[in-house]
Amino acid sequence: MTETRKKITLPYLFDKAARGEPITWLTCYDYPTAYLQEQAGIEMILVGDSLGMTMLGYDSTLPVTMDDMIRHAQAVRRGAPTAFVVGDMPYMTYQPSVESAVRNAGRFMAEAGCDAIKLEGGVAMADRIRAIVDAGIPAIGHLGLTPQSVAALGGFRVQGKSAAMAKKIMDDAKALEQAGAFMILLEMVPDRLCKLITERAENCLIMSLGSGPHAHGQLLIYHDMFGLYPKFKPKMAKVYGNAGQVILDGLKAYREEVIGRQFPQPENWFGMSDDEYAELQKLLGNSPVAETVEEGKKKKGKRKEDKK
Ligand code: KIV
């Protein structure tokens, strides 16, 4: 439990990395999950545009809008007041221009109380990162498998396996760091490449999602950890519990109990005193005595049923 935890800040994250202690980071899109992540002591929360797939049921992240992101980020902030909450900039909210990038980054901070934003892309997005940082907003880069460019990347596959591609990712990482990104997420790049980038980072924290242990911390997609995304489970995800199965079993049990009249039980409903009920019958113009007899019959019937 972390009820007394202080707000997680940038200096906290850098201090932790300097001590060689890994930073914990998870995706989250809603209030109850944010509450649990806060209680578990998770330090960073990514309100990812992956919510388009995990929460909204789209086939990709591309249809997600800024308004979708703001609504979910606000809910997360309410559930996790001390976590370092990162708003993920959706498709086409920063690519068109530097100005669009700064405006939309600002919305995450002003409307949802985020602590930082994340955007995808390397050298080509460095000017967006610089402008956002110049506006006083902490910015995180995202390299390797970048889901918003999945068509151009040829699918959800490991990036940077060849020396040439690995070098390009290293150059992208340097460009983002020089533009002022305080953190870079490496998604699905080889562990050796992640290690090299982490070792060469000077004033930038490197986080791994499926990129091995040699980073300043780890990120996982919450839905993958608990069997909550029915379409697929990426190889990099570790399943910590099958909440999806637990929920499905519960739903089936509920259905059976309603059909079989085992639900609800007296503890699941609210009664009314005999006096008030008699009064109500009077107000309705019914004979209270007749109703009481009727009630009595029903009760008798129920007692017989219970004995069976
Ligand atoms: O949207 C998201 O959850 C992400 C992760 C895939 C890193 O960007």
Short mmCIF file of C-alpha atoms and ligand atoms in Angstrom, two decimals:
data_model
loop_
_atom_site.label_atom_id
_atom_site.label_comp_id
_atom_site.label_asym_id
_atom_site.label_seq_id
_atom_site.Cartn_x
_atom_site.Cartn_y
_atom_site.Cartn_z
CA MET A 1 0.00 0.00 0.00
CA THR A 2 1.27 3.44 -0.86
CA GLU A 3 -1.24 5.72 0.82
CA THR A 4 1.51 7.97 2.08
CA ARG A 5 3.61 7.93 -1.07
CA LYS A 6 4.94 11.29 -2.14
CA LYS A 7 4.29 12.50 -5.68
CA ILE A 8 6.62 10.82 -8.18
CA THR A 9 8.67 13.54 -9.86
CA LEU A 10 11.36 13.78 -12.52
CA PRO A 11 14.15 14.07 -9.90
CA TYR A 12 12.76 10.94 -8.21
CA LEU A 13 13.01 9.01 -11.49
CA PHE A 14 16.55 10.22 -12.24
CA ASP A 15 17.69 9.48 -8.67
CA LYS A 16 16.27 5.99 -8.87
CA ALA A 17 18.06 5.34 -12.16
CA ALA A 18 21.31 6.74 -10.73
CA ARG A 19 21.05 4.22 -7.89
CA GLY A 20 20.71 1.47 -10.51
CA GLU A 21 17.15 0.64 -9.43
CA PRO A 22 14.69 -0.16 -12.24
CA ILE A 23 11.69 2.13 -12.72
CA THR A 24 8.24 0.50 -12.97
CA TRP A 25 5.82 1.61 -15.66
CA LEU A 26 2.45 0.23 -16.83
CA THR A 27 -0.28 1.27 -19.19
CA CYS A 28 -3.62 2.22 -17.65
CA TYR A 29 -6.75 3.85 -18.98
CA ASP A 30 -9.35 3.97 -16.20
CA TYR A 31 -9.97 4.99 -12.59
CA PRO A 32 -10.23 1.59 -10.83
CA THR A 33 -7.09 0.22 -12.48
CA ALA A 34 -5.20 3.43 -11.75
CA TYR A 35 -6.24 3.12 -8.11
CA LEU A 36 -4.84 -0.44 -7.97
CA GLN A 37 -1.61 0.53 -9.72
CA GLU A 38 -1.13 3.39 -7.28
CA GLN A 39 -1.76 1.02 -4.35
CA ALA A 40 0.77 -1.44 -5.81
CA GLY A 41 3.41 1.30 -5.88
CA ILE A 42 3.80 1.46 -9.67
CA GLU A 43 5.75 4.65 -10.32
CA MET A 44 4.80 5.60 -13.86
CA ILE A 45 1.53 5.18 -15.73
CA LEU A 46 1.17 5.48 -19.48
CA VAL A 47 -2.27 6.45 -20.69
CA GLY A 48 -1.41 4.89 -24.03
CA ASP A 49 -3.24 5.35 -27.27
CA SER A 50 -3.29 1.54 -27.18
CA LEU A 51 -6.60 2.24 -25.43
CA GLY A 52 -8.00 2.39 -28.95
CA MET A 53 -7.47 -1.37 -29.13
CA THR A 54 -7.68 -2.49 -25.50
CA MET A 55 -10.63 -0.32 -24.40
CA LEU A 56 -12.42 0.86 -27.53
CA GLY A 57 -12.07 -2.25 -29.69
CA TYR A 58 -10.51 -0.66 -32.77
CA ASP A 59 -8.10 -2.76 -34.86
CA SER A 60 -5.34 -0.18 -34.49
CA THR A 61 -4.47 2.93 -32.48
CA LEU A 62 -5.06 5.27 -35.42
CA PRO A 63 -8.70 6.26 -34.81
CA VAL A 64 -7.98 7.50 -31.26
CA THR A 65 -8.62 11.22 -30.74
CA MET A 66 -7.27 13.78 -28.30
CA ASP A 67 -10.69 13.91 -26.63
CA ASP A 68 -10.59 10.13 -26.06
CA MET A 69 -7.15 10.48 -24.51
CA ILE A 70 -8.07 13.40 -22.28
CA ARG A 71 -11.15 11.64 -20.90
CA HIS A 72 -9.14 8.53 -19.99
CA ALA A 73 -6.13 10.48 -18.68
CA GLN A 74 -8.41 12.44 -16.35
CA ALA A 75 -9.85 9.21 -14.95
CA VAL A 76 -6.36 7.79 -14.42
CA ARG A 77 -5.19 10.95 -12.68
CA ARG A 78 -8.14 10.71 -10.27
CA GLY A 79 -7.24 7.11 -9.45
CA ALA A 80 -3.49 7.62 -9.14
CA PRO A 81 -2.78 11.02 -7.65
CA THR A 82 0.91 10.42 -6.92
CA ALA A 83 1.97 8.36 -9.95
CA PHE A 84 3.92 9.98 -12.77
CA VAL A 85 1.21 9.99 -15.44
CA VAL A 86 2.20 10.18 -19.10
CA GLY A 87 -0.26 11.15 -21.84
CA ASP A 88 0.36 9.42 -25.15
CA MET A 89 -0.14 11.70 -28.13
CA PRO A 90 -2.49 10.06 -30.63
CA TYR A 91 -2.04 9.75 -34.36
CA MET A 92 -1.97 13.05 -36.27
CA THR A 93 -2.05 15.22 -33.16
CA TYR A 94 1.67 16.09 -33.48
CA GLN A 95 2.84 14.86 -36.89
CA PRO A 96 1.26 17.70 -38.95
CA SER A 97 3.18 20.58 -37.32
CA VAL A 98 5.21 21.77 -34.38
CA GLU A 99 2.31 23.97 -33.35
CA SER A 100 -0.18 21.08 -33.27
CA ALA A 101 2.32 19.15 -31.15
CA VAL A 102 2.69 21.91 -28.55
CA ARG A 103 -1.04 22.63 -28.38
CA ASN A 104 -2.03 19.01 -27.90
CA ALA A 105 0.78 18.31 -25.45
CA GLY A 106 -0.50 21.30 -23.48
CA ARG A 107 -3.99 19.79 -23.34
CA PHE A 108 -2.65 16.71 -21.52
CA MET A 109 -1.08 18.94 -18.90
CA ALA A 110 -3.88 21.51 -18.49
CA GLU A 111 -6.96 19.32 -18.87
CA ALA A 112 -5.81 15.99 -17.44
CA GLY A 113 -3.05 16.91 -15.00
CA CYS A 114 -0.45 14.71 -16.72
CA ASP A 115 3.22 14.90 -15.77
CA ALA A 116 4.63 14.35 -19.26
CA ILE A 117 3.70 13.38 -22.80
CA LYS A 118 5.02 10.68 -25.11
CA LEU A 119 5.19 10.70 -28.89
CA GLU A 120 6.48 8.28 -31.51
CA GLY A 121 9.30 8.89 -33.98
CA GLY A 122 12.98 9.78 -34.21
CA VAL A 123 14.93 12.49 -36.03
CA ALA A 124 11.82 13.64 -37.93
CA MET A 125 10.02 14.38 -34.65
CA ALA A 126 12.95 15.98 -32.84
CA ASP A 127 11.67 19.51 -33.56
CA ARG A 128 8.31 18.59 -31.95
CA ILE A 129 10.11 17.31 -28.86
CA ARG A 130 12.21 20.47 -28.65
CA ALA A 131 9.20 22.78 -28.95
CA ILE A 132 7.22 20.81 -26.36
CA VAL A 133 10.15 20.87 -23.93
CA ASP A 134 10.62 24.61 -24.61
CA ALA A 135 6.97 25.05 -23.63
CA GLY A 136 7.86 23.56 -20.24
CA ILE A 137 6.38 20.12 -20.82
CA PRO A 138 8.47 17.01 -20.07
CA ALA A 139 8.62 14.85 -23.21
CA ILE A 140 9.27 11.16 -23.84
CA GLY A 141 10.30 9.68 -27.21
CA HIS A 142 9.23 6.27 -28.48
CA LEU A 143 11.42 4.26 -30.87
CA GLY A 144 11.60 0.74 -32.30
CA LEU A 145 8.15 -0.66 -32.93
CA THR A 146 6.01 2.45 -33.11
CA PRO A 147 2.40 1.31 -33.51
CA GLN A 148 1.23 4.48 -35.27
CA SER A 149 3.62 3.62 -38.15
CA VAL A 150 2.87 -0.09 -38.17
CA ALA A 151 1.90 -0.03 -41.85
CA ALA A 152 5.25 1.50 -42.81
CA LEU A 153 7.12 -0.89 -40.50
CA GLY A 154 5.50 -3.94 -42.10
CA GLY A 155 3.57 -5.17 -39.06
CA PHE A 156 4.11 -5.71 -35.33
CA ARG A 157 7.67 -7.04 -35.53
CA VAL A 158 11.03 -6.55 -33.85
CA GLN A 159 12.89 -3.46 -35.09
CA GLY A 160 16.63 -2.88 -35.39
CA LYS A 161 17.81 -6.43 -35.94
CA SER A 162 20.19 -5.47 -38.74
CA ALA A 163 23.27 -3.38 -38.00
CA ALA A 164 22.04 -0.61 -40.32
CA MET A 165 18.61 -0.41 -38.70
CA ALA A 166 20.14 -0.60 -35.23
CA LYS A 167 22.43 2.33 -36.09
CA LYS A 168 19.44 4.33 -37.31
CA ILE A 169 17.61 3.73 -34.03
CA MET A 170 20.72 4.81 -32.12
CA ASP A 171 20.89 8.01 -34.18
CA ASP A 172 17.19 8.63 -33.56
CA ALA A 173 17.70 8.15 -29.82
CA LYS A 174 20.56 10.66 -29.78
CA ALA A 175 18.49 13.18 -31.74
CA LEU A 176 15.60 12.88 -29.27
CA GLU A 177 17.92 13.21 -26.30
CA GLN A 178 19.57 16.27 -27.82
CA ALA A 179 16.14 17.77 -28.47
CA GLY A 180 15.44 17.52 -24.74
CA ALA A 181 13.53 14.24 -24.26
CA PHE A 182 14.08 13.16 -20.66
CA MET A 183 13.10 9.58 -21.45
CA ILE A 184 12.96 7.27 -24.46
CA LEU A 185 10.88 4.12 -24.68
CA LEU A 186 12.39 1.35 -26.79
CA GLU A 187 9.71 -1.05 -27.93
CA MET A 188 10.68 -4.42 -29.36
CA VAL A 189 14.31 -3.79 -30.22
CA PRO A 190 17.04 -6.39 -29.55
CA ASP A 191 18.38 -6.42 -25.98
CA ARG A 192 21.91 -5.60 -27.15
CA LEU A 193 20.72 -2.51 -28.94
CA CYS A 194 18.77 -1.41 -25.87
CA LYS A 195 21.90 -1.91 -23.77
CA LEU A 196 24.03 0.21 -26.11
CA ILE A 197 21.49 3.03 -26.15
CA THR A 198 21.14 2.91 -22.35
CA GLU A 199 24.92 3.03 -21.85
CA ARG A 200 25.25 5.98 -24.21
CA ALA A 201 22.37 8.01 -22.81
CA GLU A 202 23.75 10.99 -20.93
CA ASN A 203 20.79 12.87 -19.54
CA CYS A 204 17.98 10.62 -20.65
CA LEU A 205 16.33 7.58 -19.12
CA ILE A 206 15.80 4.55 -21.36
CA MET A 207 12.81 2.30 -20.81
CA SER A 208 12.24 -1.15 -22.27
CA LEU A 209 9.08 -2.72 -23.62
CA GLY A 210 10.13 -6.13 -24.89
CA SER A 211 13.68 -4.86 -25.35
CA GLY A 212 15.42 -6.71 -22.54
CA PRO A 213 16.66 -5.95 -19.05
CA HIS A 214 19.44 -3.43 -19.79
CA ALA A 215 17.36 -0.28 -19.47
CA HIS A 216 16.52 2.10 -16.64
CA GLY A 217 13.13 0.48 -16.26
CA GLN A 218 10.37 -1.65 -17.75
CA LEU A 219 6.97 -1.00 -19.30
CA LEU A 220 4.21 -3.56 -19.86
CA ILE A 221 0.75 -3.29 -21.33
CA TYR A 222 -1.63 -3.91 -18.44
CA HIS A 223 -4.20 -5.80 -20.52
CA ASP A 224 -1.54 -8.28 -21.68
CA MET A 225 -0.49 -8.95 -18.07
CA PHE A 226 -3.94 -10.10 -17.02
CA GLY A 227 -5.46 -11.79 -20.05
CA LEU A 228 -7.75 -8.85 -20.71
CA TYR A 229 -7.14 -8.41 -24.44
CA PRO A 230 -8.85 -11.23 -26.29
CA LYS A 231 -7.32 -10.80 -29.75
CA PHE A 232 -3.66 -11.71 -29.10
CA LYS A 233 -0.90 -11.80 -26.49
CA PRO A 234 2.44 -10.40 -27.64
CA LYS A 235 5.46 -12.61 -26.94
CA MET A 236 7.09 -9.93 -24.79
CA ALA A 237 4.19 -9.81 -22.34
CA LYS A 238 4.27 -11.81 -19.13
CA VAL A 239 0.90 -12.94 -17.83
CA TYR A 240 0.69 -12.36 -14.06
CA GLY A 241 -2.86 -13.64 -13.68
CA ASN A 242 -5.78 -14.54 -15.87
CA ALA A 243 -8.29 -11.93 -14.77
CA GLY A 244 -10.06 -12.30 -18.11
CA GLN A 245 -10.88 -15.95 -17.28
CA VAL A 246 -11.92 -15.07 -13.72
CA ILE A 247 -14.31 -12.43 -15.06
CA LEU A 248 -15.68 -14.76 -17.75
CA ASP A 249 -16.33 -17.49 -15.15
CA GLY A 250 -18.10 -14.95 -12.95
CA LEU A 251 -20.27 -13.73 -15.81
CA LYS A 252 -21.33 -17.27 -16.66
CA ALA A 253 -22.10 -18.00 -13.00
CA TYR A 254 -24.23 -14.86 -12.76
CA ARG A 255 -26.18 -15.84 -15.86
CA GLU A 256 -26.81 -19.34 -14.48
CA GLU A 257 -27.89 -18.00 -11.09
CA VAL A 258 -30.35 -15.51 -12.55
CA ILE A 259 -31.88 -18.16 -14.77
CA GLY A 260 -31.96 -20.62 -11.86
CA ARG A 261 -33.34 -17.97 -9.47
CA GLN A 262 -30.43 -18.34 -7.04
CA PHE A 263 -29.72 -14.65 -7.51
CA PRO A 264 -30.71 -12.37 -5.88
CA GLN A 265 -30.74 -13.48 -2.24
CA PRO A 266 -32.14 -11.36 0.64
CA GLU A 267 -28.71 -9.81 1.24
CA ASN A 268 -28.84 -8.46 -2.32
CA TRP A 269 -32.10 -6.52 -1.98
CA PHE A 270 -33.79 -3.97 0.24
CA GLY A 271 -36.98 -4.50 2.23
CA MET A 272 -39.79 -2.25 3.43
CA SER A 273 -41.41 -2.43 6.87
CA ASP A 274 -44.85 -4.09 7.13
CA ASP A 275 -46.31 -0.81 8.40
CA GLU A 276 -45.04 1.22 5.49
CA TYR A 277 -46.11 -1.47 3.07
CA ALA A 278 -49.60 -1.54 4.55
CA GLU A 279 -49.70 2.23 4.31
CA LEU A 280 -48.65 2.05 0.70
CA GLN A 281 -51.41 -0.42 -0.06
CA LYS A 282 -53.87 1.94 1.56
CA LEU A 283 -52.59 4.76 -0.62
CA LEU A 284 -53.10 2.54 -3.62
CA GLY A 285 -56.66 1.84 -2.53
CA ASN A 286 -55.97 -1.84 -1.85
CA SER A 287 -57.11 -3.68 1.22
CA PRO A 288 -54.04 -4.04 3.46
CA VAL A 289 -55.39 -7.27 4.94
CA ALA A 290 -55.88 -8.84 1.53
CA GLU A 291 -52.35 -7.85 0.56
CA THR A 292 -50.93 -9.26 3.75
CA VAL A 293 -52.64 -12.56 3.07
CA GLU A 294 -51.27 -12.53 -0.46
CA GLU A 295 -47.80 -11.79 0.89
CA GLY A 296 -48.18 -14.58 3.41
CA LYS A 297 -49.04 -17.03 0.63
CA LYS A 298 -46.00 -16.00 -1.33
CA LYS A 299 -43.76 -16.30 1.73
CA LYS A 300 -45.13 -19.78 2.46
CA GLY A 301 -44.45 -20.81 -1.10
CA LYS A 302 -40.89 -19.54 -0.84
CA ARG A 303 -40.30 -21.43 2.42
CA LYS A 304 -41.46 -24.66 0.77
CA GLU A 305 -39.11 -24.00 -2.15
CA ASP A 306 -36.20 -23.41 0.25
CA LYS A 307 -36.80 -26.75 2.00
CA LYS A 308 -36.61 -28.69 -1.27
O1 KIV B 1 -0.11 3.24 -26.52
C1 KIV B 1 0.64 2.53 -25.85
O2 KIV B 1 0.25 1.83 -24.92
C2 KIV B 1 2.04 2.56 -26.20
C3 KIV B 1 2.81 1.35 -25.84
C4 KIV B 1 2.66 0.35 -26.92
C5 KIV B 1 4.20 1.68 -25.59
O3 KIV B 1 2.50 3.47 -26.80
#
